[in-house]
mmCIF file of C-alpha atoms and ligand atoms in Angstrom:
data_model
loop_
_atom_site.group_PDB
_atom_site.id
_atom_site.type_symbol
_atom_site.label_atom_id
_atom_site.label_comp_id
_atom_site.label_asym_id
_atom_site.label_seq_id
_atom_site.Cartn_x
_atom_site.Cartn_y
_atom_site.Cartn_z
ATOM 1 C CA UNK A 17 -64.418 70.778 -47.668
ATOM 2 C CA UNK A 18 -64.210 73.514 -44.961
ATOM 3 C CA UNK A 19 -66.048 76.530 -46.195
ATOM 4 C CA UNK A 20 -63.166 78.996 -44.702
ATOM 5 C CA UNK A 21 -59.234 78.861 -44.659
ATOM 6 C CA UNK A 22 -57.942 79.904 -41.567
ATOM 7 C CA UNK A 23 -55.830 76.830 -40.302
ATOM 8 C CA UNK A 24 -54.164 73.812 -42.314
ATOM 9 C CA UNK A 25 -55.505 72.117 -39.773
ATOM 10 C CA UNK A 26 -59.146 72.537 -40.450
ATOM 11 C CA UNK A 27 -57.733 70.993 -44.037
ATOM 12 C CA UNK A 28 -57.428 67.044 -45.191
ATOM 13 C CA UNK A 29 -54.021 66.235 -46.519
ATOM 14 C CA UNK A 30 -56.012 65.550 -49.779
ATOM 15 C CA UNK A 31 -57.320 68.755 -49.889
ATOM 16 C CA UNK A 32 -53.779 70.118 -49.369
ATOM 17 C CA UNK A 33 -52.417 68.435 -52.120
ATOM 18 C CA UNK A 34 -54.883 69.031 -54.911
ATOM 19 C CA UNK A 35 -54.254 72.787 -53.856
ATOM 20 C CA UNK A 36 -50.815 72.324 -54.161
ATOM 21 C CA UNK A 37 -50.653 70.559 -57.450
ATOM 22 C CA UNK A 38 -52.869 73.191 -58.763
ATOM 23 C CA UNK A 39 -50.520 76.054 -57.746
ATOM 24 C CA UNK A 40 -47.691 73.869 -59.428
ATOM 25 C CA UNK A 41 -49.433 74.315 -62.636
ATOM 26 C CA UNK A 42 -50.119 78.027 -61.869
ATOM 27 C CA UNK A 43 -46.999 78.673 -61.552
ATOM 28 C CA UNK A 44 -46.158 76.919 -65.053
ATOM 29 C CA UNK A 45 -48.884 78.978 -66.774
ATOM 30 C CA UNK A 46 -48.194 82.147 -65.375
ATOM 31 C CA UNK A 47 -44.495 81.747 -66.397
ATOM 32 C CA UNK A 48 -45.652 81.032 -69.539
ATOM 33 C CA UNK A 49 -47.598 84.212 -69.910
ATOM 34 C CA UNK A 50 -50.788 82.186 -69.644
ATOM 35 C CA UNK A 51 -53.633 83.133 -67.327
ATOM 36 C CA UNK A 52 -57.416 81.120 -67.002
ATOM 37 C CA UNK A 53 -60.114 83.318 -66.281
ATOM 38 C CA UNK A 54 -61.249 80.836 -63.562
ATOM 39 C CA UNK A 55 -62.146 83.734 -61.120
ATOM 40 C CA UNK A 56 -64.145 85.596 -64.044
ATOM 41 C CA UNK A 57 -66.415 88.687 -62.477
ATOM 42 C CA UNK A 58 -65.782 87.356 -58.676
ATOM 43 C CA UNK A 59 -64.534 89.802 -56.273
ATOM 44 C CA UNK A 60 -62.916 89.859 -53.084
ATOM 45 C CA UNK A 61 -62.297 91.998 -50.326
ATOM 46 C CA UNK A 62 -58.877 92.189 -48.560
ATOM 47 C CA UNK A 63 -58.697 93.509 -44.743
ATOM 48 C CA UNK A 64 -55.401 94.298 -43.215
ATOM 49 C CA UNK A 65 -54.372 95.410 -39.410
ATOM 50 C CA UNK A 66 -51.119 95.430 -40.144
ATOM 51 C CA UNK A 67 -48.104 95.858 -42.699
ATOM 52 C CA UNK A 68 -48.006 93.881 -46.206
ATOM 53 C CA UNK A 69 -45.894 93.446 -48.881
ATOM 54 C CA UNK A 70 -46.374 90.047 -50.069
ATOM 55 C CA UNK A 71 -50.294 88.935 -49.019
ATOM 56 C CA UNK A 72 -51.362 92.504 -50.565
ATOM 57 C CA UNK A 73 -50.112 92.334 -53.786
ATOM 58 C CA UNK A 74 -49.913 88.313 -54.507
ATOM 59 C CA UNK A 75 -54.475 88.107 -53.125
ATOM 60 C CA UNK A 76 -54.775 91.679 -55.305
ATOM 61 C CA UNK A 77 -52.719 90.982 -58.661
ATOM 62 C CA UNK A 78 -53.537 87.001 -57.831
ATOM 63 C CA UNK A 79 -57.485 87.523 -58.393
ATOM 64 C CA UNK A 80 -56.808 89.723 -61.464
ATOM 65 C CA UNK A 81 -55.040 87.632 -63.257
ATOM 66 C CA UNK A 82 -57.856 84.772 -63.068
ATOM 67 C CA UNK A 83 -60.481 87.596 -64.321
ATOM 68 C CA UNK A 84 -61.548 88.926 -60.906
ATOM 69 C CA UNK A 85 -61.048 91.799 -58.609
ATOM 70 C CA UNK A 86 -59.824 93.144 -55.660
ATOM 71 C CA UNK A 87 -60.911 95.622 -52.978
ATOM 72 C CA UNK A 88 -58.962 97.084 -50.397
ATOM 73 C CA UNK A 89 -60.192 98.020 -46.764
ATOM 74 C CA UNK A 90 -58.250 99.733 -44.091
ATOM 75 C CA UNK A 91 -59.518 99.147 -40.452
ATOM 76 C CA UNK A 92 -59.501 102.974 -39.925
ATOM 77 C CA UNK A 93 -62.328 103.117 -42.877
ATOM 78 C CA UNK A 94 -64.230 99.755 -41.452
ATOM 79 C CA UNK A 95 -63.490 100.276 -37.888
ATOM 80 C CA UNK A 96 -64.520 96.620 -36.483
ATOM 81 C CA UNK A 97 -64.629 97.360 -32.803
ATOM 82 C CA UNK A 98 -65.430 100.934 -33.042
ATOM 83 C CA UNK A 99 -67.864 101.657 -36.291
ATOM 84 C CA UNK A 100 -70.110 98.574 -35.962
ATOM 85 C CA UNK A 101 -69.397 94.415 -34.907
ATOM 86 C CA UNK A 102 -67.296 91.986 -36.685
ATOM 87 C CA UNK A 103 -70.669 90.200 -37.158
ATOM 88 C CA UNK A 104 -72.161 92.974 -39.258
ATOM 89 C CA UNK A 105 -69.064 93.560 -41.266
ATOM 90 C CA UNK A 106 -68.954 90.017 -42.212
ATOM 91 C CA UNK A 107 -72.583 89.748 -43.025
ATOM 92 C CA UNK A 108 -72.619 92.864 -45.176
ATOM 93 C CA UNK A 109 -69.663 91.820 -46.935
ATOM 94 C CA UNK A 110 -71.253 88.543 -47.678
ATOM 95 C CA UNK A 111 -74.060 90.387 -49.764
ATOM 96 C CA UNK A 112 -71.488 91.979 -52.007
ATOM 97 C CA UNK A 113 -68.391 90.107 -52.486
ATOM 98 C CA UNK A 114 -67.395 86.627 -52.959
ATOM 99 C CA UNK A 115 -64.769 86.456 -50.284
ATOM 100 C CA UNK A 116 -62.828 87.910 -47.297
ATOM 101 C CA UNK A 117 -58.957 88.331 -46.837
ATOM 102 C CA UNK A 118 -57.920 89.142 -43.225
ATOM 103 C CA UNK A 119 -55.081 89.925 -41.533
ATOM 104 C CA UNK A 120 -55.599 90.626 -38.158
ATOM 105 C CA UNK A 121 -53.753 90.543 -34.518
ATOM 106 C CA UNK A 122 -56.467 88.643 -33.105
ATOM 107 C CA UNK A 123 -56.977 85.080 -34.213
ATOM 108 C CA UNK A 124 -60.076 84.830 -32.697
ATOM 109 C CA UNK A 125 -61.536 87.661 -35.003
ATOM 110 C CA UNK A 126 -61.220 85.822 -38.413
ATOM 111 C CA UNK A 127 -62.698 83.016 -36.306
ATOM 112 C CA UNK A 128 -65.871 85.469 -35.526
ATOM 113 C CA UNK A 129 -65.865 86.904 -39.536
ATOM 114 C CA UNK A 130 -65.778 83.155 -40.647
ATOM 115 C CA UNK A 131 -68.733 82.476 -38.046
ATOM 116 C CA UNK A 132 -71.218 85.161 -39.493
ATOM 117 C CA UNK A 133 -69.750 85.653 -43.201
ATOM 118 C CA UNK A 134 -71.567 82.993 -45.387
ATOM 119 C CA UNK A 135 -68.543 83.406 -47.986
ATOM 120 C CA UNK A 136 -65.392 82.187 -47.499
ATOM 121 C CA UNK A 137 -62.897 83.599 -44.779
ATOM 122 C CA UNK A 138 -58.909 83.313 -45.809
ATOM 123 C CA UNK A 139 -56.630 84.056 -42.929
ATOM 124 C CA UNK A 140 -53.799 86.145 -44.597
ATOM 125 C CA UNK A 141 -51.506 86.274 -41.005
ATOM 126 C CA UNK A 142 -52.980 86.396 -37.294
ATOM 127 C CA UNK A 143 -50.418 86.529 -33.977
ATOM 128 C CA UNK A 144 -51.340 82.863 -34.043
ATOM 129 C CA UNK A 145 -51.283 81.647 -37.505
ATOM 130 C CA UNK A 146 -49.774 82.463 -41.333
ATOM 131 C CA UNK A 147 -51.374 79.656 -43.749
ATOM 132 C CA UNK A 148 -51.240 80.533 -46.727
ATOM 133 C CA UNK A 149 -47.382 81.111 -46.418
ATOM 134 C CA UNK A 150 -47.042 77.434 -44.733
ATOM 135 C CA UNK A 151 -48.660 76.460 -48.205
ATOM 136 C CA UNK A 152 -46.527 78.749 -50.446
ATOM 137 C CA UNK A 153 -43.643 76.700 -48.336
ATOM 138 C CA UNK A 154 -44.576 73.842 -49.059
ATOM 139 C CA UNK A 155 -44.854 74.611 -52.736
ATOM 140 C CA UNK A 156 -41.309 75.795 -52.576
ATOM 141 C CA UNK A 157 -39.930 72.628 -50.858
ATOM 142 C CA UNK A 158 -41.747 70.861 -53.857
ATOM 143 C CA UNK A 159 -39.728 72.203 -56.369
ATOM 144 C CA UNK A 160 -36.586 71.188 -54.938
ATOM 145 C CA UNK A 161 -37.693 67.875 -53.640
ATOM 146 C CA UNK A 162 -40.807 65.173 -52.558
ATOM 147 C CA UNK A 163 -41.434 67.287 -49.241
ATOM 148 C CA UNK A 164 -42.147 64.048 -47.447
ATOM 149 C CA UNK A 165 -38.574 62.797 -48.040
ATOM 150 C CA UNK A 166 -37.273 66.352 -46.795
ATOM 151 C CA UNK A 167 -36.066 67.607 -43.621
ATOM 152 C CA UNK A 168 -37.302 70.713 -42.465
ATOM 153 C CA UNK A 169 -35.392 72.747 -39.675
ATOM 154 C CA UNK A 170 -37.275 75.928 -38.133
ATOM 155 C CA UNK A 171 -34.578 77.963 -35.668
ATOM 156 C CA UNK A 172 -36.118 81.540 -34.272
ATOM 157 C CA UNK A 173 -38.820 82.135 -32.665
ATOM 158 C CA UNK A 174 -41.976 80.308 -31.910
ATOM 159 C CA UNK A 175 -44.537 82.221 -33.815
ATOM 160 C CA UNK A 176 -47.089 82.491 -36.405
ATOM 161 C CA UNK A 177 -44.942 80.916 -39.190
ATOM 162 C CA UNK A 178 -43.755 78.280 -37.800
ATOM 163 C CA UNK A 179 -47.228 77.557 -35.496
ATOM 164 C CA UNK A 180 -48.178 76.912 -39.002
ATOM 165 C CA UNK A 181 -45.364 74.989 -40.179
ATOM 166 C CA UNK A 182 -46.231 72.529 -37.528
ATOM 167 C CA UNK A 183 -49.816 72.269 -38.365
ATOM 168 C CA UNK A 184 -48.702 71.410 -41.976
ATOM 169 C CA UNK A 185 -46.175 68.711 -40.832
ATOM 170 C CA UNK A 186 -48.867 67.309 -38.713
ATOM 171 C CA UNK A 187 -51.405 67.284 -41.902
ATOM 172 C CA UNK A 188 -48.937 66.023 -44.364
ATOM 173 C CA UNK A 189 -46.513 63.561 -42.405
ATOM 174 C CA UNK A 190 -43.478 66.044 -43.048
ATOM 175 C CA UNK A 191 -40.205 65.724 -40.945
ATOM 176 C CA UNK A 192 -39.762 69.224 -39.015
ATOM 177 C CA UNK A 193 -37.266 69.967 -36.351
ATOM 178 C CA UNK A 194 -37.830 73.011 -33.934
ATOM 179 C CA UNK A 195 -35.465 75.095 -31.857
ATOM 180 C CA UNK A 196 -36.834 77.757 -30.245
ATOM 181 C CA UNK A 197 -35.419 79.836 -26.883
ATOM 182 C CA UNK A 198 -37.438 77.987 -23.869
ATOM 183 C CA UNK A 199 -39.140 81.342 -23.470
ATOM 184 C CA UNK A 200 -40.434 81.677 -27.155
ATOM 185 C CA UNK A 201 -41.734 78.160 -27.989
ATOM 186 C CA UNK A 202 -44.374 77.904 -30.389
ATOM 187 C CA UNK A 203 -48.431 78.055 -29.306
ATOM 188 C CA UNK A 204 -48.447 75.009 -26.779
ATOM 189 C CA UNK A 205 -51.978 74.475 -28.018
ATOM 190 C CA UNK A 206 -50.983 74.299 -31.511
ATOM 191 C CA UNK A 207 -47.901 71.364 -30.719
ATOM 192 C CA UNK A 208 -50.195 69.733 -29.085
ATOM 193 C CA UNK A 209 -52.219 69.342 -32.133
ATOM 194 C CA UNK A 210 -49.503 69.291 -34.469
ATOM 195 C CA UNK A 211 -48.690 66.040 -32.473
ATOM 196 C CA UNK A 212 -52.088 64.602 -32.440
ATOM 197 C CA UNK A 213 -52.511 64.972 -36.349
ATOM 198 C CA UNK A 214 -48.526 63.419 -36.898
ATOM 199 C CA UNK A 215 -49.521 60.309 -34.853
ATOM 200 C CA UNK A 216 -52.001 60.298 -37.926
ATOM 201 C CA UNK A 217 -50.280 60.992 -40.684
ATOM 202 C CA UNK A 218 -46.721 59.848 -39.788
ATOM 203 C CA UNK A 219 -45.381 63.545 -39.122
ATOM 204 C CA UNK A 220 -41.910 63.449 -36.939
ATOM 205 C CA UNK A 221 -41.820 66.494 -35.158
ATOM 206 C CA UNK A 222 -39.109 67.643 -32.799
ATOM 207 C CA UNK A 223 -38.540 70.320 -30.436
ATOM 208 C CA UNK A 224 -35.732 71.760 -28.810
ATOM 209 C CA UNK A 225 -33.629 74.417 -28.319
ATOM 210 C CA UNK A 226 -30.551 74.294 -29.921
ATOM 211 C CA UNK A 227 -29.978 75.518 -33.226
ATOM 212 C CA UNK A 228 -26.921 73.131 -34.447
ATOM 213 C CA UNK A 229 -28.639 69.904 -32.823
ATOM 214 C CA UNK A 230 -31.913 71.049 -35.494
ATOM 215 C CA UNK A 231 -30.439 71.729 -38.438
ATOM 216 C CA UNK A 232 -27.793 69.042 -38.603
ATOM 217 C CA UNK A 233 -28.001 67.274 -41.925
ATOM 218 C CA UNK A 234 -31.478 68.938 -42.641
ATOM 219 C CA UNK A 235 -32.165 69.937 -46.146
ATOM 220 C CA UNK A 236 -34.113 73.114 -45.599
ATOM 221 C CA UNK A 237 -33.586 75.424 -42.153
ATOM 222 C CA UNK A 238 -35.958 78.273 -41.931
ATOM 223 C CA UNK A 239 -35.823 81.403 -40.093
ATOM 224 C CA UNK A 240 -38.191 84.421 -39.465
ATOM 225 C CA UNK A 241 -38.270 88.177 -37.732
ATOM 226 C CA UNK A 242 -37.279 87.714 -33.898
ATOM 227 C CA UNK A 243 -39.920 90.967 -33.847
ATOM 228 C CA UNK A 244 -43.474 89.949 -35.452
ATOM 229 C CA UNK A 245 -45.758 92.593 -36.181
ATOM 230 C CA UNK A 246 -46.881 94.119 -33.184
ATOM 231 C CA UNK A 247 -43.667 93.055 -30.658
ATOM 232 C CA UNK A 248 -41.774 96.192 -32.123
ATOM 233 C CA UNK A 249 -41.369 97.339 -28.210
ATOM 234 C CA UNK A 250 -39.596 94.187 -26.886
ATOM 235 C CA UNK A 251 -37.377 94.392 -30.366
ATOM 236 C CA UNK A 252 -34.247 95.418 -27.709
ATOM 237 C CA UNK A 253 -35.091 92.716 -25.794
ATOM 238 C CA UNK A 254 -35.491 90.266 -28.653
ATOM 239 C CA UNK A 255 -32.273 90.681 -29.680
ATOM 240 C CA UNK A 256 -30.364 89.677 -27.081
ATOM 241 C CA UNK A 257 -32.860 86.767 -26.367
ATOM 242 C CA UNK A 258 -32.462 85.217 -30.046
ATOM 243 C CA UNK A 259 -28.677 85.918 -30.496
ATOM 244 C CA UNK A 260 -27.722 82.550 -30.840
ATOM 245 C CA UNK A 261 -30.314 81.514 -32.938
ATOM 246 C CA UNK A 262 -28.856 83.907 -35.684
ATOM 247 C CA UNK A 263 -29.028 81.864 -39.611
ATOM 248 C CA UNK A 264 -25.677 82.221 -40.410
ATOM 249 C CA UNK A 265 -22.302 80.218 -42.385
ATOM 250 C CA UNK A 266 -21.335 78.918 -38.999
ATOM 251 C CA UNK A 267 -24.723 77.159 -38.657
ATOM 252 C CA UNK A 268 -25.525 75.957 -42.038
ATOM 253 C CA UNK A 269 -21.971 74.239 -41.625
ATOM 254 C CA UNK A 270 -24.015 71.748 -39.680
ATOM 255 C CA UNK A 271 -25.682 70.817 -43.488
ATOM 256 C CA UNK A 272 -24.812 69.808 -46.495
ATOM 257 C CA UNK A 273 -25.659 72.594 -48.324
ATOM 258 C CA UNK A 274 -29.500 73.272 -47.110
ATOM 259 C CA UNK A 275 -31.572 75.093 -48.839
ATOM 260 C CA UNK A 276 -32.263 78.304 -46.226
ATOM 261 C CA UNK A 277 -36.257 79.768 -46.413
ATOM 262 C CA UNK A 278 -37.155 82.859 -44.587
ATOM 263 C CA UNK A 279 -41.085 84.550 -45.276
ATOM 264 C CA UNK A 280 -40.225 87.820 -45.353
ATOM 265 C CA UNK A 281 -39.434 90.822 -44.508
ATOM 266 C CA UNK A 282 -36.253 89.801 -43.395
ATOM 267 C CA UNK A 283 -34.014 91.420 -40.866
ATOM 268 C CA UNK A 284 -30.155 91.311 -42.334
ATOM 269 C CA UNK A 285 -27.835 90.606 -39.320
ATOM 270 C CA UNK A 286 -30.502 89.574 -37.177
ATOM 271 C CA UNK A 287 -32.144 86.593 -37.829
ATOM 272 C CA UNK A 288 -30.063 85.996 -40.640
ATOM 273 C CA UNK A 289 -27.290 87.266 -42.018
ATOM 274 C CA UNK A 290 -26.696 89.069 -45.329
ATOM 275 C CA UNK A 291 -24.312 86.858 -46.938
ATOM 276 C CA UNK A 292 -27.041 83.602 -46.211
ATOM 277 C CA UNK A 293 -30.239 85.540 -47.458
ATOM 278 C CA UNK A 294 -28.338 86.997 -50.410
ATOM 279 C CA UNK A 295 -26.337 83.493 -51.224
ATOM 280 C CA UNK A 296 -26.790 80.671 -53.290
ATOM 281 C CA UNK A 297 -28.300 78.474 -50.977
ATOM 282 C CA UNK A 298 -31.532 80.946 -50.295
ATOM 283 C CA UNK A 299 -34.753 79.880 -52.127
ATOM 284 C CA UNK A 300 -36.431 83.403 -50.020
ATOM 285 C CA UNK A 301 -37.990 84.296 -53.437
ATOM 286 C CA UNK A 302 -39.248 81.301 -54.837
ATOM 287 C CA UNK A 303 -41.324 81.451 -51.566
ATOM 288 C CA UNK A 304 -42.156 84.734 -51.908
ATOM 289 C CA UNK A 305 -43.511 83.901 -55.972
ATOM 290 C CA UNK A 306 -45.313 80.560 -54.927
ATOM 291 C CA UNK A 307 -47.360 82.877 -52.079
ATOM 292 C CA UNK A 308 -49.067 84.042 -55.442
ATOM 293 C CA UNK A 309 -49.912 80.633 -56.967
ATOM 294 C CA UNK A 310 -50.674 78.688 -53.875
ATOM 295 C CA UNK A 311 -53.134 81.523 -53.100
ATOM 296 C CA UNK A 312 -54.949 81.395 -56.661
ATOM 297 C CA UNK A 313 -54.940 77.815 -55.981
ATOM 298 C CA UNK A 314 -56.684 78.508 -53.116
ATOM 299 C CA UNK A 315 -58.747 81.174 -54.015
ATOM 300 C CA UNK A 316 -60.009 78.792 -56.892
ATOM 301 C CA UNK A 317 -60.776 75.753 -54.276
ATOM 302 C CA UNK A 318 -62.835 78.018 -51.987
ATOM 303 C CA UNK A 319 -64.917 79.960 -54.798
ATOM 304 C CA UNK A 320 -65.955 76.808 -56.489
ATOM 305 C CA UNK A 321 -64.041 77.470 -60.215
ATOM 306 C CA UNK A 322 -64.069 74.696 -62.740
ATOM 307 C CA UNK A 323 -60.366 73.959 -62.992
ATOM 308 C CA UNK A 324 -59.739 69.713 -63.127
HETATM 309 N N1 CP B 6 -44.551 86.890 -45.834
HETATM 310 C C1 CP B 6 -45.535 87.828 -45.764
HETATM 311 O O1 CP B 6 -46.668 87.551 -45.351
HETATM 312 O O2 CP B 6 -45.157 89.057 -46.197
HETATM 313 P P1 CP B 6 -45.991 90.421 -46.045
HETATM 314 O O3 CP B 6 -46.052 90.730 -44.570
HETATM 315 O O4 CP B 6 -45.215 91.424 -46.828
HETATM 316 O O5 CP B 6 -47.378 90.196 -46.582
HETATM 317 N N1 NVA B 7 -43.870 86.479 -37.956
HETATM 318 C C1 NVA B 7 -43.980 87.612 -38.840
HETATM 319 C C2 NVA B 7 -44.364 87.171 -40.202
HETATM 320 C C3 NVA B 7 -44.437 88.274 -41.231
HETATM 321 C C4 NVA B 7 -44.890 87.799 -42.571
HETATM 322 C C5 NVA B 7 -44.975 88.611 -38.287
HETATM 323 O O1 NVA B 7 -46.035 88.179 -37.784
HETATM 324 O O2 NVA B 7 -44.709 89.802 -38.327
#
């Protein structure tokens, strides 16, 4: 088992699995009020570059409720880059805590922290990746239906979330169909290994770039932000780029009645429209719960607990 989790990839589809049939039965206890101390006394330490909603409180109140605790560090406080390394950071935060949550710009720095930490490193969002969303996803996809029967549409941009949405198709033999602008594909490195691990595991992947052709018939079609974190000067630009790749009635026509997933935030009359986020057919918050139960799941796997 990897000793980090920065990438599905780096992950067996066994692995996967047990992670997500544990955060199935988190989500069952902690709807019933019920909470294992399986994190008792164990503390980790959550690092963010940019904005959070979601990854801040699910990894904080996440680690409480299995008995542990969370710490908080701003990059203006630890000042990788400027105050000292990202080696020394991760090696001093080895000798006190017993993990790292880290969302960066750079990929390649949760890379270095995993390098030189010797606890585990979770990637909570990098420009390149989002994993522990594509495993919240898949949770959600669960509850409706055996994911590997399921058709998955992605229509946006080709970023983070759905780099990682192709990375856990390529893992876990899912069905996912792509349509991306030309100019905004997803991480050509990252299809290419998508592709290699789906010749694997069974995976169909397709790209494209028209919306209707990927979503026809699907039973899921997910959408996210046309501006990630950090793009917030080309937003103008975006706009006019994505137009036609806007989640609306018109498109979902092209299904019978697909479930629609975004990962939040979400951008009303943008990437999607009001009446689609806000309607029956959006499972946006079911997503946004299982991000806290695939994570204790995954917080359990990495620190060792006892769970069976
Ligand atoms: N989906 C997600 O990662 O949300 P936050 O940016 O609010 O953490
Ligand atoms: N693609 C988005 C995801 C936010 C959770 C971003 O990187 O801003």
């Amino acid at each position: 088992m990897p000793k980090d989790f920065l990438s599905v990839a780096d992950w067996s589809a066994e692995d996967l699995l047990s992670i997500a049939d544990r955060a199935a039965d988190l989500r069952l206890a902690h709807r019933d009020g019920k909470h294992e101390q399986t994190l008792k006394g164990r503390t980790i330490a959550m690092y963010f570059e940019k904005p959070s909603l979601r990854t801040h409180v699910t990894f904080e109140a996440g680690i409480a409720q299995l008995g542990g605790h969370a710490i908080m560090l701003r990059p203006e406080q630890v000042g990788i880059g400027t105050r000292e390394t990202g080696p020394d950071v991760a090696r001093s935060l080895s000798r006190w805590v017993d993990c790292l949550m880290a969302r960066t710009f750079s990929h390649e720095l949760v890379e270095e922290l995993a390098e030189y930490a010797t606890i585990p490193i979770i990637n909570g969002l990098t420009d390149l990746l989002h994993p522990c969303q594509a495993m919240a996803d898949f949770s959600t996809i669960a509850q409706f239906m055996e994911p590997r029967e399921a058709t998955l549409a992605y229509v946006g941009d080709g970023n983070n979330v759905v780099n990682s949405l192709l990375l856990l198709a390529g893992v876990l033999g899912l069905r996912l169909k792509v349509a991306t602008p030309s100019s905004h594909r997803p991480d050509a490195k990252i299809l290419a290994r998508a592709e290699m691990l789906a010749e694997g595991s069974g995976a169909e992947i397709t790209l494209g770039e028209d919306p209707v052709e990927a979503v026809r018939g699907v039973d899921f079609v997910y959408t996210d932000t046309w501006t990630s974190m950090g793009q917030e000067a080309e937003a103008e630009t975006r706009r006019t780029i994505f137009r036609e790749y806007q989640v609306n009635d018109g498109l979902l026509a092209y299904t019978d009645n697909a479930r629609v997933m975004h990962c939040l935030p979400a951008h009303r009359g943008e990437e999607v429209t009001a009446a689609v986020l806000d309607g029956p057919q959006s499972v946006v918050f079911d997503q946004a719960e299982n991000r806290l139960h695939a994570q204790n799941a995954i917080l359990e796997h990495l620190l060792g607990s006892s769970f069976s």
